mmCIF file of C-alpha atoms and ligand atoms in Angstrom:
data_model
loop_
_atom_site.group_PDB
_atom_site.id
_atom_site.type_symbol
_atom_site.label_atom_id
_atom_site.label_comp_id
_atom_site.label_asym_id
_atom_site.label_seq_id
_atom_site.Cartn_x
_atom_site.Cartn_y
_atom_site.Cartn_z
ATOM 1 C CA UNK R 16 44.163 108.058 109.487
ATOM 2 C CA UNK R 17 41.363 107.377 111.944
ATOM 3 C CA UNK R 18 40.392 103.885 113.115
ATOM 4 C CA UNK R 19 36.581 103.871 113.238
ATOM 5 C CA UNK R 20 36.133 100.265 114.351
ATOM 6 C CA UNK R 21 38.119 97.191 115.177
ATOM 7 C CA UNK R 22 37.214 93.508 115.574
ATOM 8 C CA UNK R 23 39.253 90.449 116.538
ATOM 9 C CA UNK R 24 38.696 87.381 114.379
ATOM 10 C CA UNK R 25 40.659 84.480 115.849
ATOM 11 C CA UNK R 26 44.279 85.640 116.089
ATOM 12 C CA UNK R 27 43.662 88.324 113.469
ATOM 13 C CA UNK R 28 42.278 91.836 113.488
ATOM 14 C CA UNK R 29 39.986 93.655 111.085
ATOM 15 C CA UNK R 30 39.978 97.462 111.229
ATOM 16 C CA UNK R 31 37.839 100.048 109.475
ATOM 17 C CA UNK R 32 39.971 103.092 108.738
ATOM 18 C CA UNK R 33 38.953 106.545 107.532
ATOM 19 C CA UNK R 34 41.669 108.094 105.374
ATOM 20 C CA UNK R 35 43.612 108.054 102.128
ATOM 21 C CA UNK R 36 44.782 104.506 101.416
ATOM 22 C CA UNK R 37 48.040 105.851 99.953
ATOM 23 C CA UNK R 38 48.954 106.937 103.514
ATOM 24 C CA UNK R 39 48.476 103.457 104.965
ATOM 25 C CA UNK R 40 51.403 101.868 106.772
ATOM 26 C CA UNK R 41 50.268 98.293 106.132
ATOM 27 C CA UNK R 42 52.831 96.209 104.205
ATOM 28 C CA UNK R 43 50.597 96.169 101.141
ATOM 29 C CA UNK R 44 47.712 98.233 99.861
ATOM 30 C CA UNK R 45 45.143 96.990 97.383
ATOM 31 C CA UNK R 46 44.418 99.007 94.265
ATOM 32 C CA UNK R 47 40.949 99.059 92.692
ATOM 33 C CA UNK R 48 42.279 98.632 89.148
ATOM 34 C CA UNK R 49 40.951 97.938 85.659
ATOM 35 C CA UNK R 50 41.963 94.909 83.552
ATOM 36 C CA UNK R 51 44.546 96.877 81.572
ATOM 37 C CA UNK R 52 46.100 98.245 84.781
ATOM 38 C CA UNK R 53 45.796 101.766 83.365
ATOM 39 C CA UNK R 54 45.765 103.675 86.588
ATOM 40 C CA UNK R 55 43.815 106.843 85.850
ATOM 41 C CA UNK R 56 41.361 108.041 88.496
ATOM 42 C CA UNK R 57 40.154 107.083 91.962
ATOM 43 C CA UNK R 58 42.407 104.981 94.178
ATOM 44 C CA UNK R 59 44.526 103.919 91.174
ATOM 45 C CA UNK R 60 45.282 107.498 90.151
ATOM 46 C CA UNK R 61 46.157 108.465 93.721
ATOM 47 C CA UNK R 62 48.539 105.489 94.021
ATOM 48 C CA UNK R 63 50.500 106.414 90.892
ATOM 49 C CA UNK R 64 50.555 110.141 91.687
ATOM 50 C CA UNK R 65 51.945 109.519 95.147
ATOM 51 C CA UNK R 66 53.913 106.297 94.646
ATOM 52 C CA UNK R 67 55.466 107.310 91.345
ATOM 53 C CA UNK R 68 55.188 106.347 87.683
ATOM 54 C CA UNK R 69 57.306 103.229 88.256
ATOM 55 C CA UNK R 70 54.123 101.548 89.566
ATOM 56 C CA UNK R 71 52.442 102.226 86.204
ATOM 57 C CA UNK R 72 55.511 100.988 84.309
ATOM 58 C CA UNK R 73 55.664 97.769 86.307
ATOM 59 C CA UNK R 74 51.917 97.306 85.733
ATOM 60 C CA UNK R 75 52.346 97.787 81.963
ATOM 61 C CA UNK R 76 54.993 95.055 81.912
ATOM 62 C CA UNK R 77 52.616 92.604 83.603
ATOM 63 C CA UNK R 78 49.885 93.274 81.017
ATOM 64 C CA UNK R 79 52.401 93.054 78.139
ATOM 65 C CA UNK R 80 53.617 89.701 79.373
ATOM 66 C CA UNK R 81 50.444 88.023 80.637
ATOM 67 C CA UNK R 82 47.621 90.009 79.015
ATOM 68 C CA UNK R 83 44.802 91.863 80.768
ATOM 69 C CA UNK R 84 44.042 90.893 84.367
ATOM 70 C CA UNK R 85 40.657 89.079 84.462
ATOM 71 C CA UNK R 86 37.867 90.512 86.588
ATOM 72 C CA UNK R 87 38.068 88.993 90.067
ATOM 73 C CA UNK R 88 41.829 88.329 89.913
ATOM 74 C CA UNK R 89 44.806 90.163 91.427
ATOM 75 C CA UNK R 90 48.495 90.780 90.668
ATOM 76 C CA UNK R 91 51.130 92.772 92.510
ATOM 77 C CA UNK R 92 53.868 95.334 91.909
ATOM 78 C CA UNK R 93 56.236 97.283 94.111
ATOM 79 C CA UNK R 94 54.894 100.396 95.808
ATOM 80 C CA UNK R 95 57.450 103.018 94.743
ATOM 81 C CA UNK R 96 57.580 105.892 97.200
ATOM 82 C CA UNK R 97 54.606 104.740 99.269
ATOM 83 C CA UNK R 98 55.058 103.506 102.835
ATOM 84 C CA UNK R 99 53.705 100.090 101.809
ATOM 85 C CA UNK R 100 56.084 97.572 100.196
ATOM 86 C CA UNK R 101 53.613 96.225 97.646
ATOM 87 C CA UNK R 102 50.573 97.296 95.687
ATOM 88 C CA UNK R 103 48.150 94.444 94.993
ATOM 89 C CA UNK R 104 46.101 95.353 91.927
ATOM 90 C CA UNK R 105 42.709 93.714 91.758
ATOM 91 C CA UNK R 106 39.981 94.125 89.182
ATOM 92 C CA UNK R 107 36.468 94.455 90.523
ATOM 93 C CA UNK R 108 33.322 94.271 88.357
ATOM 94 C CA UNK R 109 31.775 97.236 86.595
ATOM 95 C CA UNK R 110 28.198 97.559 87.828
ATOM 96 C CA UNK R 111 25.839 96.238 85.121
ATOM 97 C CA UNK R 112 28.168 93.669 83.526
ATOM 98 C CA UNK R 113 26.539 90.719 85.344
ATOM 99 C CA UNK R 114 27.539 88.407 88.209
ATOM 100 C CA UNK R 115 28.806 91.427 90.088
ATOM 101 C CA UNK R 116 28.581 90.010 93.606
ATOM 102 C CA UNK R 117 30.469 86.833 92.784
ATOM 103 C CA UNK R 118 33.135 88.826 90.949
ATOM 104 C CA UNK R 119 33.544 91.288 93.814
ATOM 105 C CA UNK R 120 33.927 88.423 96.308
ATOM 106 C CA UNK R 121 36.531 86.892 94.038
ATOM 107 C CA UNK R 122 38.452 90.202 93.758
ATOM 108 C CA UNK R 123 38.618 90.461 97.560
ATOM 109 C CA UNK R 124 39.655 86.830 97.993
ATOM 110 C CA UNK R 125 42.294 87.028 95.246
ATOM 111 C CA UNK R 126 43.817 90.133 96.855
ATOM 112 C CA UNK R 127 44.077 88.438 100.241
ATOM 113 C CA UNK R 128 45.543 85.324 98.633
ATOM 114 C CA UNK R 129 48.243 87.403 96.954
ATOM 115 C CA UNK R 130 49.008 89.074 100.312
ATOM 116 C CA UNK R 131 49.292 85.670 101.916
ATOM 117 C CA UNK R 132 51.603 84.408 99.157
ATOM 118 C CA UNK R 133 53.812 87.441 99.733
ATOM 119 C CA UNK R 134 54.070 86.285 103.349
ATOM 120 C CA UNK R 135 53.103 89.688 104.722
ATOM 121 C CA UNK R 136 51.314 90.486 107.954
ATOM 122 C CA UNK R 137 49.088 93.410 107.034
ATOM 123 C CA UNK R 138 47.118 94.742 104.086
ATOM 124 C CA UNK R 139 44.644 97.570 103.439
ATOM 125 C CA UNK R 140 41.754 97.302 100.953
ATOM 126 C CA UNK R 141 39.596 100.060 99.502
ATOM 127 C CA UNK R 142 35.889 99.690 98.716
ATOM 128 C CA UNK R 143 36.655 97.990 95.372
ATOM 129 C CA UNK R 144 34.194 98.796 92.532
ATOM 130 C CA UNK R 145 32.125 101.276 94.578
ATOM 131 C CA UNK R 146 33.585 104.399 92.941
ATOM 132 C CA UNK R 147 34.053 104.816 89.203
ATOM 133 C CA UNK R 148 32.835 101.220 88.582
ATOM 134 C CA UNK R 149 29.445 102.119 90.080
ATOM 135 C CA UNK R 150 28.747 99.191 92.441
ATOM 136 C CA UNK R 151 26.126 100.478 94.930
ATOM 137 C CA UNK R 152 28.012 101.408 98.109
ATOM 138 C CA UNK R 153 25.635 99.839 100.623
ATOM 139 C CA UNK R 154 25.788 96.399 98.948
ATOM 140 C CA UNK R 155 29.412 96.618 97.844
ATOM 141 C CA UNK R 156 30.766 97.388 101.299
ATOM 142 C CA UNK R 157 28.716 94.494 102.749
ATOM 143 C CA UNK R 158 30.077 92.004 100.236
ATOM 144 C CA UNK R 159 33.672 93.171 100.791
ATOM 145 C CA UNK R 160 33.424 93.085 104.571
ATOM 146 C CA UNK R 161 31.777 89.639 104.607
ATOM 147 C CA UNK R 162 34.387 88.195 102.293
ATOM 148 C CA UNK R 163 37.313 89.575 104.333
ATOM 149 C CA UNK R 164 35.796 88.279 107.586
ATOM 150 C CA UNK R 165 35.197 84.846 106.025
ATOM 151 C CA UNK R 166 38.776 84.663 104.780
ATOM 152 C CA UNK R 167 40.201 85.616 108.181
ATOM 153 C CA UNK R 168 38.006 83.062 109.924
ATOM 154 C CA UNK R 169 39.002 80.267 107.535
ATOM 155 C CA UNK R 170 42.756 80.772 107.429
ATOM 156 C CA UNK R 171 44.292 79.327 110.522
ATOM 157 C CA UNK R 172 48.031 79.390 109.763
ATOM 158 C CA UNK R 173 48.263 82.508 107.684
ATOM 159 C CA UNK R 174 50.991 85.175 107.759
ATOM 160 C CA UNK R 175 48.193 87.704 107.422
ATOM 161 C CA UNK R 176 47.209 89.078 110.830
ATOM 162 C CA UNK R 177 45.766 92.516 110.135
ATOM 163 C CA UNK R 178 43.387 93.703 107.428
ATOM 164 C CA UNK R 179 42.220 97.289 107.062
ATOM 165 C CA UNK R 180 39.180 98.426 105.118
ATOM 166 C CA UNK R 181 40.284 101.944 104.327
ATOM 167 C CA UNK R 182 38.180 104.636 102.712
ATOM 168 C CA UNK R 183 38.666 108.310 102.098
ATOM 169 C CA UNK R 184 34.947 108.964 102.188
ATOM 170 C CA UNK R 185 33.366 109.015 105.671
ATOM 171 C CA UNK R 186 29.982 107.736 104.493
ATOM 172 C CA UNK R 187 31.524 104.671 102.882
ATOM 173 C CA UNK R 188 33.779 104.016 105.887
ATOM 174 C CA UNK R 189 30.698 104.220 108.130
ATOM 175 C CA UNK R 190 28.941 101.628 105.969
ATOM 176 C CA UNK R 191 31.851 99.275 106.681
ATOM 177 C CA UNK R 192 31.395 99.956 110.413
ATOM 178 C CA UNK R 193 27.670 99.216 110.165
ATOM 179 C CA UNK R 194 28.252 95.900 108.396
ATOM 180 C CA UNK R 195 30.991 94.987 110.873
ATOM 181 C CA UNK R 196 28.576 95.576 113.748
ATOM 182 C CA UNK R 197 26.007 93.344 112.033
ATOM 183 C CA UNK R 198 28.516 90.528 111.619
ATOM 184 C CA UNK R 199 27.668 87.475 113.712
HETATM 185 N N1 LIG C 19 41.892 106.333 99.505
HETATM 186 C C1 LIG C 19 40.869 105.538 99.951
HETATM 187 N N2 LIG C 19 39.711 105.407 99.289
HETATM 188 C C2 LIG C 19 39.544 106.079 98.132
HETATM 189 C C3 LIG C 19 40.561 106.923 97.597
HETATM 190 C C4 LIG C 19 41.780 107.027 98.341
HETATM 191 N N3 LIG C 19 42.806 107.787 97.912
HETATM 192 N N4 LIG C 19 40.109 107.459 96.418
HETATM 193 C C5 LIG C 19 38.856 106.962 96.225
HETATM 194 N N5 LIG C 19 38.510 106.133 97.250
HETATM 195 P P1 LIG C 19 37.568 103.798 92.699
HETATM 196 P P2 LIG C 19 36.508 101.430 91.307
HETATM 197 C C6 LIG C 19 37.291 105.299 97.424
HETATM 198 O O1 LIG C 19 36.828 104.666 91.751
HETATM 199 O O2 LIG C 19 35.107 101.830 91.534
HETATM 200 C C7 LIG C 19 40.178 103.890 88.281
HETATM 201 O O3 LIG C 19 40.178 104.765 87.212
HETATM 202 C C8 LIG C 19 36.050 105.708 96.654
HETATM 203 O O4 LIG C 19 35.275 106.590 97.435
HETATM 204 O O5 LIG C 19 38.984 104.102 92.980
HETATM 205 O O6 LIG C 19 36.877 99.985 91.518
HETATM 206 C C9 LIG C 19 40.792 102.533 87.942
HETATM 207 O O7 LIG C 19 41.901 102.673 87.083
HETATM 208 C C10 LIG C 19 35.347 104.368 96.466
HETATM 209 O O8 LIG C 19 34.539 104.063 97.600
HETATM 210 O O9 LIG C 19 37.556 102.245 92.218
HETATM 211 C C11 LIG C 19 39.638 101.805 87.301
HETATM 212 O O10 LIG C 19 39.487 102.124 85.942
HETATM 213 C C12 LIG C 19 36.469 103.338 96.424
HETATM 214 O O11 LIG C 19 37.617 104.016 96.926
HETATM 215 C C13 LIG C 19 38.430 102.309 88.068
HETATM 216 O O12 LIG C 19 38.825 103.577 88.610
HETATM 217 C C14 LIG C 19 36.802 102.779 95.047
HETATM 218 O O13 LIG C 19 36.722 103.783 94.062
HETATM 219 C C15 LIG C 19 38.070 101.417 89.238
HETATM 220 O O14 LIG C 19 36.877 101.853 89.830
#
């Protein structure tokens, strides 16, 4: 894991990390999931392969009980064998379905709200929707970064003190750095 950039926002810190999110040591990691929580490829596939099938089983129970997770919302499960304690599963938009930016902002916000409700201090997010779901990387990373920064600025008495934007792909991680540097 390599920290490419770091910025203080109030009493909180935002870091851009290059690496596999399944290796993160934050208390929770966010999964870029689909509504049925069928964790096949991308980040989701890596999480189940490394964390264990129990994450998939727990996800299936959530969908059985409450139905598919709406786009822009988030739920959580345990994290199996991963270093993190929780996996927060959020559903980003598929590029082309409409209202993508609003939905992506909502997915980021919902994930951070779940982290806050869990009372944890740190969480790592991937570049939700910018892989298999086809959201253009330049725009997607900007929306995600802006929304995280806004959340951290707004929340004064939050348990959440450290947020990582973690990506396995250097180009995408560097886009996060660029947007962070452009942040006022
Ligand atoms: N660690 C960090 N970043 C990663 C990793 C990893 N291990 N693997 C990929 N990325 P994606 P989506 C980056 O496709 O677009 C699954 O099948 C990748 O470069 O995981 O929201 C789900 O079940 C990209 O920038 O998520 C859904 O069906 C970003 O993570 C669907 O894919 C997100 O890529 C969700 O697609």
